[in-house]
Amino acid sequence: MARLKRRTSVGGSVCALGVVFWLAGGLVLTPALASAQLGGSSPDTAVGEVVQRILVKVNGDIVTQTELEERQIDAIRTRGSQPVTDADLVRLLRDVTPEVISTAIDELLLMQRGRELGYELTDEMFAEMVDGIREENDLNTEEEFTTALAAEGMTLPDLRQLFERQMLISQVQQVEVLSKVTLTEVEAREYYDENIEQFTEPGTVTMREIMVRVSDGPAGALADAADTAGLARAQEARDRVLAGEEFANVAIAVSDAASKANGGLIGPLDESIISEQVAAVLDELQVGDVSEPVRTAVGYQVLQLEARTRPEPRTFEEVQDMIANNVFNDRRTAEYARFLDELREEADIEWKDDTLRQAFESFDRAERIAGGAQ
């Protein structure tokens, strides 16, 4: 069965500070560590009290420390991180907690709006979902299904809570966000015209080369002699091509470049990656033309232009779906952010942990700055 949600229990070997446990299913944060990192009760507080500690109230609904820890674990797993030391774990917690608590609050707000709109997960809907899972995973008996859930660290109420959250959030997003996002063909064409460079295929060049390497050395008579000899070899190779020999055959016989194995063939290459010096030479050639020897950093090159394609914009019809997806996604993201801002402004958010509030507010500010820069 697909992994829905995993809760783990304490066990295994204790880390250096006695606050992190490693299990087959991943890492579990003890209440002591979470409390210490989030500015809560001391590690001496009774476990039962800490586990049920309320961190924030959102219009009366709560986020507990237990829920936050579960979300932190999921976030760390999603990152693929494997903290080795307590310091690693503390750093990861600092990294994930702002987004984790922000997401938890937003989900509560979305679920509350869903209930306000009259959405609910009925017994019939839940039973249909369960039947689908059982059928998909070939769980023919109630015992098999219960065992499979337990293997995922879940109970039936856990599964229902998960499905209810997903259903409410999805319905609210559909009604409050997606239904308000549109893109007409006129707008799509305007976007195409204003961003034509995004849809332009780069020009390409295919060429052949004969490269005569000239060894680097101190300036002087010997260097001049080597340069003169290299130029003479390159000119001789060019003369052979102009006299009728195939460029490829001369390249195989003369060239010092690795491309000699292919008769000097290079490309097709995106024009943007070709050096300015070589590009300037190629711009003067027609297909089939052979250049004069060109001095480069490694020696002398003789170039032949094999083929060229000019930058060409794709047609609107070719990229219409791409535009629709890109622009629609951008507008959906903006509308979703606007809607969440509206829910937050209207919400009564009562913090029970000041450090967690600061983490939430720092993430919210960073999100706003990032959104304004787009």
Short mmCIF file of C-alpha atoms in Angstrom, two decimals:
data_model
loop_
_atom_site.label_atom_id
_atom_site.label_comp_id
_atom_site.label_asym_id
_atom_site.label_seq_id
_atom_site.Cartn_x
_atom_site.Cartn_y
_atom_site.Cartn_z
CA MET A 1 0.00 0.00 0.00
CA ALA A 2 1.23 3.49 -0.76
CA ARG A 3 2.77 5.18 2.25
CA LEU A 4 0.14 7.53 3.67
CA LYS A 5 1.64 8.64 6.90
CA ARG A 6 4.08 7.08 9.30
CA ARG A 7 4.26 7.47 13.02
CA THR A 8 7.07 5.88 14.94
CA SER A 9 7.52 5.10 18.58
CA VAL A 10 10.55 5.55 20.76
CA GLY A 11 13.12 2.76 20.81
CA GLY A 12 16.59 1.85 19.63
CA SER A 13 19.90 3.35 20.67
CA VAL A 14 20.27 6.69 22.36
CA CYS A 15 22.35 9.48 20.79
CA ALA A 16 25.03 11.39 22.71
CA LEU A 17 22.69 13.85 24.41
CA GLY A 18 20.03 11.25 25.09
CA VAL A 19 17.35 13.03 23.08
CA VAL A 20 17.34 11.47 19.62
CA PHE A 21 16.36 7.90 18.85
CA TRP A 22 17.15 6.04 15.65
CA LEU A 23 14.69 3.46 14.38
CA ALA A 24 14.26 1.40 11.27
CA GLY A 25 11.60 3.86 10.17
CA GLY A 26 13.69 6.98 10.67
CA LEU A 27 14.35 9.40 13.50
CA VAL A 28 12.01 10.35 16.30
CA LEU A 29 12.30 13.54 18.31
CA THR A 30 11.62 13.17 21.97
CA PRO A 31 9.46 15.84 23.59
CA ALA A 32 12.52 17.05 25.49
CA LEU A 33 14.42 17.98 22.33
CA ALA A 34 11.46 19.54 20.59
CA SER A 35 10.67 21.58 23.66
CA ALA A 36 14.24 22.75 24.01
CA GLN A 37 14.48 23.77 20.36
CA LEU A 38 11.13 25.51 20.22
CA GLY A 39 11.47 27.46 23.44
CA GLY A 40 8.93 25.40 25.34
CA SER A 41 8.86 23.57 28.66
CA SER A 42 12.04 22.20 30.16
CA PRO A 43 13.07 18.56 29.60
CA ASP A 44 11.93 17.84 33.17
CA THR A 45 8.29 18.44 32.26
CA ALA A 46 6.16 15.31 32.40
CA VAL A 47 6.07 13.51 29.09
CA GLY A 48 2.31 13.36 29.00
CA GLU A 49 2.06 17.11 29.43
CA VAL A 50 4.66 17.90 26.78
CA VAL A 51 3.21 15.59 24.14
CA GLN A 52 -0.14 17.35 24.38
CA ARG A 53 1.36 20.83 24.60
CA ILE A 54 -0.52 23.34 22.44
CA LEU A 55 1.78 25.50 20.34
CA VAL A 56 -0.71 27.70 18.51
CA LYS A 57 -4.45 28.17 18.20
CA VAL A 58 -5.93 29.10 14.84
CA ASN A 59 -9.55 30.24 15.12
CA GLY A 60 -9.84 27.83 18.03
CA ASP A 61 -8.26 24.84 16.30
CA ILE A 62 -4.88 23.78 17.64
CA VAL A 63 -1.48 22.63 16.51
CA THR A 64 0.14 20.45 19.17
CA GLN A 65 3.78 19.71 19.73
CA THR A 66 3.16 16.09 18.73
CA GLU A 67 1.78 17.16 15.35
CA LEU A 68 4.65 19.58 14.81
CA GLU A 69 7.21 16.85 15.55
CA GLU A 70 5.53 14.50 13.07
CA ARG A 71 5.62 17.21 10.41
CA GLN A 72 9.26 17.96 11.20
CA ILE A 73 10.14 14.30 10.76
CA ASP A 74 8.32 14.15 7.43
CA ALA A 75 10.06 17.33 6.25
CA ILE A 76 13.51 16.02 7.18
CA ARG A 77 12.79 12.71 5.44
CA THR A 78 11.57 14.53 2.35
CA ARG A 79 14.89 16.34 2.19
CA GLY A 80 16.67 13.00 2.28
CA SER A 81 18.77 14.22 5.17
CA GLN A 82 20.35 11.85 7.67
CA PRO A 83 21.60 13.83 10.66
CA VAL A 84 24.49 12.07 12.41
CA THR A 85 24.96 14.29 15.43
CA ASP A 86 22.70 16.32 17.66
CA ALA A 87 24.16 19.46 16.07
CA ASP A 88 23.07 18.18 12.65
CA LEU A 89 19.57 17.60 13.97
CA VAL A 90 19.35 21.05 15.55
CA ARG A 91 20.42 22.64 12.26
CA LEU A 92 17.85 20.64 10.29
CA LEU A 93 15.12 21.57 12.74
CA ARG A 94 15.97 25.24 12.37
CA ASP A 95 15.83 24.84 8.59
CA VAL A 96 12.50 23.03 8.31
CA THR A 97 10.47 24.43 11.20
CA PRO A 98 9.49 27.82 9.70
CA GLU A 99 7.95 26.25 6.60
CA VAL A 100 6.50 23.35 8.59
CA ILE A 101 4.56 25.56 11.00
CA SER A 102 3.50 27.87 8.17
CA THR A 103 2.08 24.91 6.24
CA ALA A 104 0.33 23.56 9.32
CA ILE A 105 -1.43 26.89 9.91
CA ASP A 106 -2.38 27.30 6.26
CA GLU A 107 -3.85 23.80 6.16
CA LEU A 108 -5.95 24.52 9.23
CA LEU A 109 -7.26 27.70 7.62
CA LEU A 110 -8.09 25.88 4.38
CA MET A 111 -9.88 23.09 6.24
CA GLN A 112 -11.87 25.63 8.24
CA ARG A 113 -12.93 27.39 5.04
CA GLY A 114 -13.90 24.04 3.56
CA ARG A 115 -16.20 23.32 6.47
CA GLU A 116 -17.65 26.84 6.21
CA LEU A 117 -18.49 26.06 2.58
CA GLY A 118 -20.29 22.91 3.68
CA TYR A 119 -17.81 20.29 2.55
CA GLU A 120 -17.38 17.16 4.61
CA LEU A 121 -16.07 13.65 4.25
CA THR A 122 -19.16 11.50 4.69
CA ASP A 123 -19.14 7.92 5.90
CA GLU A 124 -20.09 6.81 2.39
CA MET A 125 -17.21 8.73 0.80
CA PHE A 126 -14.70 7.35 3.28
CA ALA A 127 -15.97 3.80 2.82
CA GLU A 128 -15.56 4.17 -0.94
CA MET A 129 -11.98 5.40 -0.49
CA VAL A 130 -11.17 2.51 1.82
CA ASP A 131 -12.66 0.02 -0.63
CA GLY A 132 -10.47 1.50 -3.35
CA ILE A 133 -7.33 1.07 -1.25
CA ARG A 134 -8.25 -2.49 -0.35
CA GLU A 135 -8.93 -3.39 -3.96
CA GLU A 136 -5.78 -1.73 -5.27
CA ASN A 137 -3.60 -3.50 -2.70
CA ASP A 138 -5.42 -6.85 -2.76
CA LEU A 139 -6.43 -6.60 0.90
CA ASN A 140 -9.40 -8.93 0.91
CA THR A 141 -10.19 -9.10 4.61
CA GLU A 142 -10.64 -6.53 7.35
CA GLU A 143 -7.74 -8.11 9.22
CA GLU A 144 -5.41 -7.73 6.23
CA PHE A 145 -6.40 -4.09 5.87
CA THR A 146 -5.92 -3.35 9.57
CA THR A 147 -2.53 -5.06 9.53
CA ALA A 148 -1.45 -3.06 6.48
CA LEU A 149 -2.51 0.18 8.17
CA ALA A 150 -0.61 -0.76 11.32
CA ALA A 151 2.49 -1.43 9.21
CA GLU A 152 2.22 2.19 8.05
CA GLY A 153 1.90 3.37 11.65
CA MET A 154 -1.75 4.30 11.15
CA THR A 155 -5.18 3.54 12.54
CA LEU A 156 -8.49 3.84 10.71
CA PRO A 157 -9.23 7.21 12.39
CA ASP A 158 -5.78 8.41 11.28
CA LEU A 159 -6.59 7.45 7.70
CA ARG A 160 -9.93 9.20 7.83
CA GLN A 161 -8.33 12.35 9.21
CA LEU A 162 -5.76 12.28 6.41
CA PHE A 163 -8.39 11.85 3.69
CA GLU A 164 -10.57 14.55 5.22
CA ARG A 165 -7.70 17.03 5.22
CA GLN A 166 -6.81 16.24 1.61
CA MET A 167 -10.43 16.45 0.47
CA LEU A 168 -11.23 19.73 2.21
CA ILE A 169 -8.06 21.44 1.00
CA SER A 170 -8.58 20.21 -2.55
CA GLN A 171 -12.19 21.42 -2.66
CA VAL A 172 -11.28 24.85 -1.30
CA GLN A 173 -8.44 25.25 -3.78
CA GLN A 174 -10.81 24.36 -6.60
CA VAL A 175 -13.54 26.80 -5.54
CA GLU A 176 -11.51 29.69 -4.14
CA VAL A 177 -8.45 29.58 -6.40
CA LEU A 178 -8.65 27.51 -9.58
CA SER A 179 -12.12 28.67 -10.54
CA LYS A 180 -10.91 32.29 -10.47
CA VAL A 181 -7.85 31.77 -12.68
CA THR A 182 -8.39 32.19 -16.41
CA LEU A 183 -6.30 32.68 -19.55
CA THR A 184 -7.83 33.72 -22.86
CA GLU A 185 -6.26 33.05 -26.24
CA VAL A 186 -5.76 36.79 -26.69
CA GLU A 187 -3.78 36.91 -23.43
CA ALA A 188 -1.79 33.86 -24.48
CA ARG A 189 -0.87 35.49 -27.80
CA GLU A 190 0.14 38.68 -26.02
CA TYR A 191 2.39 36.64 -23.76
CA TYR A 192 3.86 34.91 -26.81
CA ASP A 193 4.62 38.21 -28.53
CA GLU A 194 6.12 39.79 -25.42
CA ASN A 195 8.30 36.77 -24.62
CA ILE A 196 9.17 35.54 -28.10
CA GLU A 197 12.78 34.89 -27.04
CA GLN A 198 11.55 32.13 -24.72
CA PHE A 199 10.18 30.26 -27.71
CA THR A 200 13.04 30.82 -30.14
CA GLU A 201 15.16 27.84 -31.05
CA PRO A 202 18.84 28.84 -31.00
CA GLY A 203 20.86 28.87 -34.19
CA THR A 204 23.29 26.01 -34.73
CA VAL A 205 26.54 25.54 -36.61
CA THR A 206 28.11 22.38 -37.97
CA MET A 207 31.71 22.66 -39.10
CA ARG A 208 34.91 20.78 -39.76
CA GLU A 209 38.31 21.73 -38.44
CA ILE A 210 41.94 21.09 -39.14
CA MET A 211 43.94 22.10 -36.11
CA VAL A 212 47.72 22.46 -36.12
CA ARG A 213 48.95 22.65 -32.55
CA VAL A 214 51.67 25.15 -31.72
CA SER A 215 53.42 24.43 -28.43
CA ASP A 216 53.54 27.18 -25.85
CA GLY A 217 56.98 28.40 -24.92
CA PRO A 218 58.94 31.49 -23.96
CA ALA A 219 58.89 34.33 -26.44
CA GLY A 220 61.85 34.48 -28.75
CA ALA A 221 63.31 33.06 -31.93
CA LEU A 222 62.30 29.48 -31.14
CA ALA A 223 58.70 30.47 -30.45
CA ASP A 224 58.55 32.49 -33.62
CA ALA A 225 59.94 29.57 -35.61
CA ALA A 226 57.36 27.19 -34.12
CA ASP A 227 54.57 29.61 -34.92
CA THR A 228 55.78 30.06 -38.50
CA ALA A 229 56.02 26.31 -38.98
CA GLY A 230 52.51 25.81 -37.60
CA LEU A 231 51.09 28.44 -39.91
CA ALA A 232 52.84 26.83 -42.88
CA ARG A 233 51.35 23.41 -42.04
CA ALA A 234 47.87 24.91 -41.70
CA GLN A 235 48.20 26.79 -44.98
CA GLU A 236 49.43 23.65 -46.73
CA ALA A 237 46.41 21.73 -45.44
CA ARG A 238 44.07 24.45 -46.68
CA ASP A 239 45.76 24.43 -50.09
CA ARG A 240 45.19 20.68 -50.37
CA VAL A 241 41.47 21.17 -49.72
CA LEU A 242 41.24 24.00 -52.24
CA ALA A 243 43.04 21.78 -54.76
CA GLY A 244 40.24 19.25 -54.51
CA GLU A 245 40.99 16.88 -51.65
CA GLU A 246 38.14 16.14 -49.25
CA PHE A 247 38.40 18.28 -46.12
CA ALA A 248 37.68 15.21 -44.00
CA ASN A 249 40.58 13.26 -45.50
CA VAL A 250 43.02 16.12 -44.99
CA ALA A 251 41.81 16.51 -41.38
CA ILE A 252 42.43 12.82 -40.72
CA ALA A 253 45.94 13.12 -42.14
CA VAL A 254 47.01 16.46 -40.69
CA SER A 255 44.89 17.63 -37.75
CA ASP A 256 46.15 17.47 -34.17
CA ALA A 257 42.62 17.75 -32.74
CA ALA A 258 40.60 14.83 -31.35
CA SER A 259 37.99 15.57 -34.01
CA LYS A 260 40.35 14.15 -36.67
CA ALA A 261 38.81 10.74 -35.96
CA ASN A 262 35.56 12.10 -37.43
CA GLY A 263 37.21 13.89 -40.30
CA GLY A 264 37.29 17.08 -38.23
CA LEU A 265 33.50 17.15 -37.83
CA ILE A 266 32.13 19.23 -34.96
CA GLY A 267 28.48 19.87 -34.24
CA PRO A 268 25.81 20.81 -34.62
CA LEU A 269 26.66 23.31 -31.88
CA ASP A 270 24.48 25.95 -30.28
CA GLU A 271 25.80 29.25 -31.62
CA SER A 272 25.86 30.71 -28.12
CA ILE A 273 28.67 28.38 -26.97
CA ILE A 274 31.03 29.16 -29.87
CA SER A 275 33.86 31.57 -29.09
CA GLU A 276 33.56 35.07 -30.51
CA GLN A 277 36.73 34.56 -32.55
CA VAL A 278 35.50 31.39 -34.25
CA ALA A 279 31.97 32.79 -34.65
CA ALA A 280 33.37 35.84 -36.46
CA VAL A 281 35.24 33.59 -38.91
CA LEU A 282 32.20 31.39 -39.54
CA ASP A 283 29.99 34.42 -40.14
CA GLU A 284 32.13 35.22 -43.19
CA LEU A 285 31.69 31.75 -44.70
CA GLN A 286 29.03 30.22 -46.88
CA VAL A 287 28.29 26.50 -46.60
CA GLY A 288 31.27 24.65 -48.10
CA ASP A 289 33.68 27.57 -47.79
CA VAL A 290 37.09 27.06 -46.18
CA SER A 291 38.61 29.72 -43.94
CA GLU A 292 42.11 31.09 -43.89
CA PRO A 293 44.22 29.68 -41.02
CA VAL A 294 43.04 31.25 -37.76
CA ARG A 295 45.42 31.72 -34.82
CA THR A 296 43.85 30.52 -31.59
CA ALA A 297 45.18 29.83 -28.11
CA VAL A 298 46.28 26.31 -29.08
CA GLY A 299 47.59 26.86 -32.57
CA TYR A 300 46.17 27.38 -36.06
CA GLN A 301 42.74 26.23 -37.21
CA VAL A 302 41.34 25.90 -40.70
CA LEU A 303 37.53 25.78 -40.65
CA GLN A 304 34.93 24.63 -43.14
CA LEU A 305 31.26 25.52 -42.69
CA GLU A 306 29.15 22.38 -43.11
CA ALA A 307 25.71 23.68 -42.16
CA ARG A 308 24.00 26.51 -40.32
CA THR A 309 20.55 27.04 -38.90
CA ARG A 310 19.43 30.53 -37.88
CA PRO A 311 17.50 31.26 -34.67
CA GLU A 312 13.86 30.52 -35.40
CA PRO A 313 10.86 31.17 -33.16
CA ARG A 314 8.44 28.31 -32.76
CA THR A 315 4.91 29.09 -33.89
CA PHE A 316 2.24 30.11 -31.42
CA GLU A 317 0.36 26.90 -32.14
CA GLU A 318 3.42 24.85 -31.22
CA VAL A 319 3.84 26.50 -27.82
CA GLN A 320 0.24 27.34 -26.97
CA ASP A 321 -0.10 24.54 -24.44
CA MET A 322 3.23 25.45 -22.86
CA ILE A 323 2.12 29.06 -22.49
CA ALA A 324 -1.19 28.00 -21.02
CA ASN A 325 0.54 25.82 -18.43
CA ASN A 326 3.20 28.38 -17.51
CA VAL A 327 0.93 31.40 -17.29
CA PHE A 328 -1.88 29.48 -15.61
CA ASN A 329 0.52 28.10 -13.00
CA ASP A 330 1.94 31.57 -12.34
CA ARG A 331 -1.55 33.03 -11.93
CA ARG A 332 -2.67 30.11 -9.80
CA THR A 333 0.33 30.57 -7.50
CA ALA A 334 -0.33 34.29 -7.19
CA GLU A 335 -4.05 33.78 -6.53
CA TYR A 336 -3.33 31.05 -3.99
CA ALA A 337 -0.90 33.33 -2.13
CA ARG A 338 -3.45 36.15 -2.18
CA PHE A 339 -6.16 33.84 -0.84
CA LEU A 340 -3.94 32.54 1.96
CA ASP A 341 -3.02 36.12 2.88
CA GLU A 342 -6.73 36.88 3.12
CA LEU A 343 -7.37 33.87 5.37
CA ARG A 344 -4.44 34.79 7.61
CA GLU A 345 -5.53 38.41 7.94
CA GLU A 346 -9.03 37.33 8.98
CA ALA A 347 -7.79 34.60 11.34
CA ASP A 348 -7.42 34.74 15.10
CA ILE A 349 -3.96 33.21 15.57
CA GLU A 350 -2.99 32.82 19.22
CA TRP A 351 0.62 31.80 19.80
CA LYS A 352 1.64 29.77 22.84
CA ASP A 353 5.30 29.65 21.83
CA ASP A 354 7.13 32.87 21.01
CA THR A 355 10.10 31.19 19.30
CA LEU A 356 7.74 29.35 16.99
CA ARG A 357 5.89 32.59 16.24
CA GLN A 358 9.16 34.22 15.23
CA ALA A 359 9.97 31.27 12.95
CA PHE A 360 6.55 31.59 11.31
CA GLU A 361 6.87 35.33 10.83
CA SER A 362 10.39 35.07 9.40
CA PHE A 363 9.21 32.53 6.83
CA ASP A 364 6.18 34.66 5.98
CA ARG A 365 8.39 37.72 5.38
CA ALA A 366 10.79 35.72 3.21
CA GLU A 367 7.88 34.40 1.14
CA ARG A 368 6.51 37.89 0.62
CA ILE A 369 9.91 39.22 -0.47
CA ALA A 370 10.36 36.32 -2.89
CA GLY A 371 6.88 36.86 -4.26
CA GLY A 372 7.50 40.57 -4.77
CA ALA A 373 10.68 39.85 -6.71
CA GLN A 374 8.93 37.65 -9.25
#
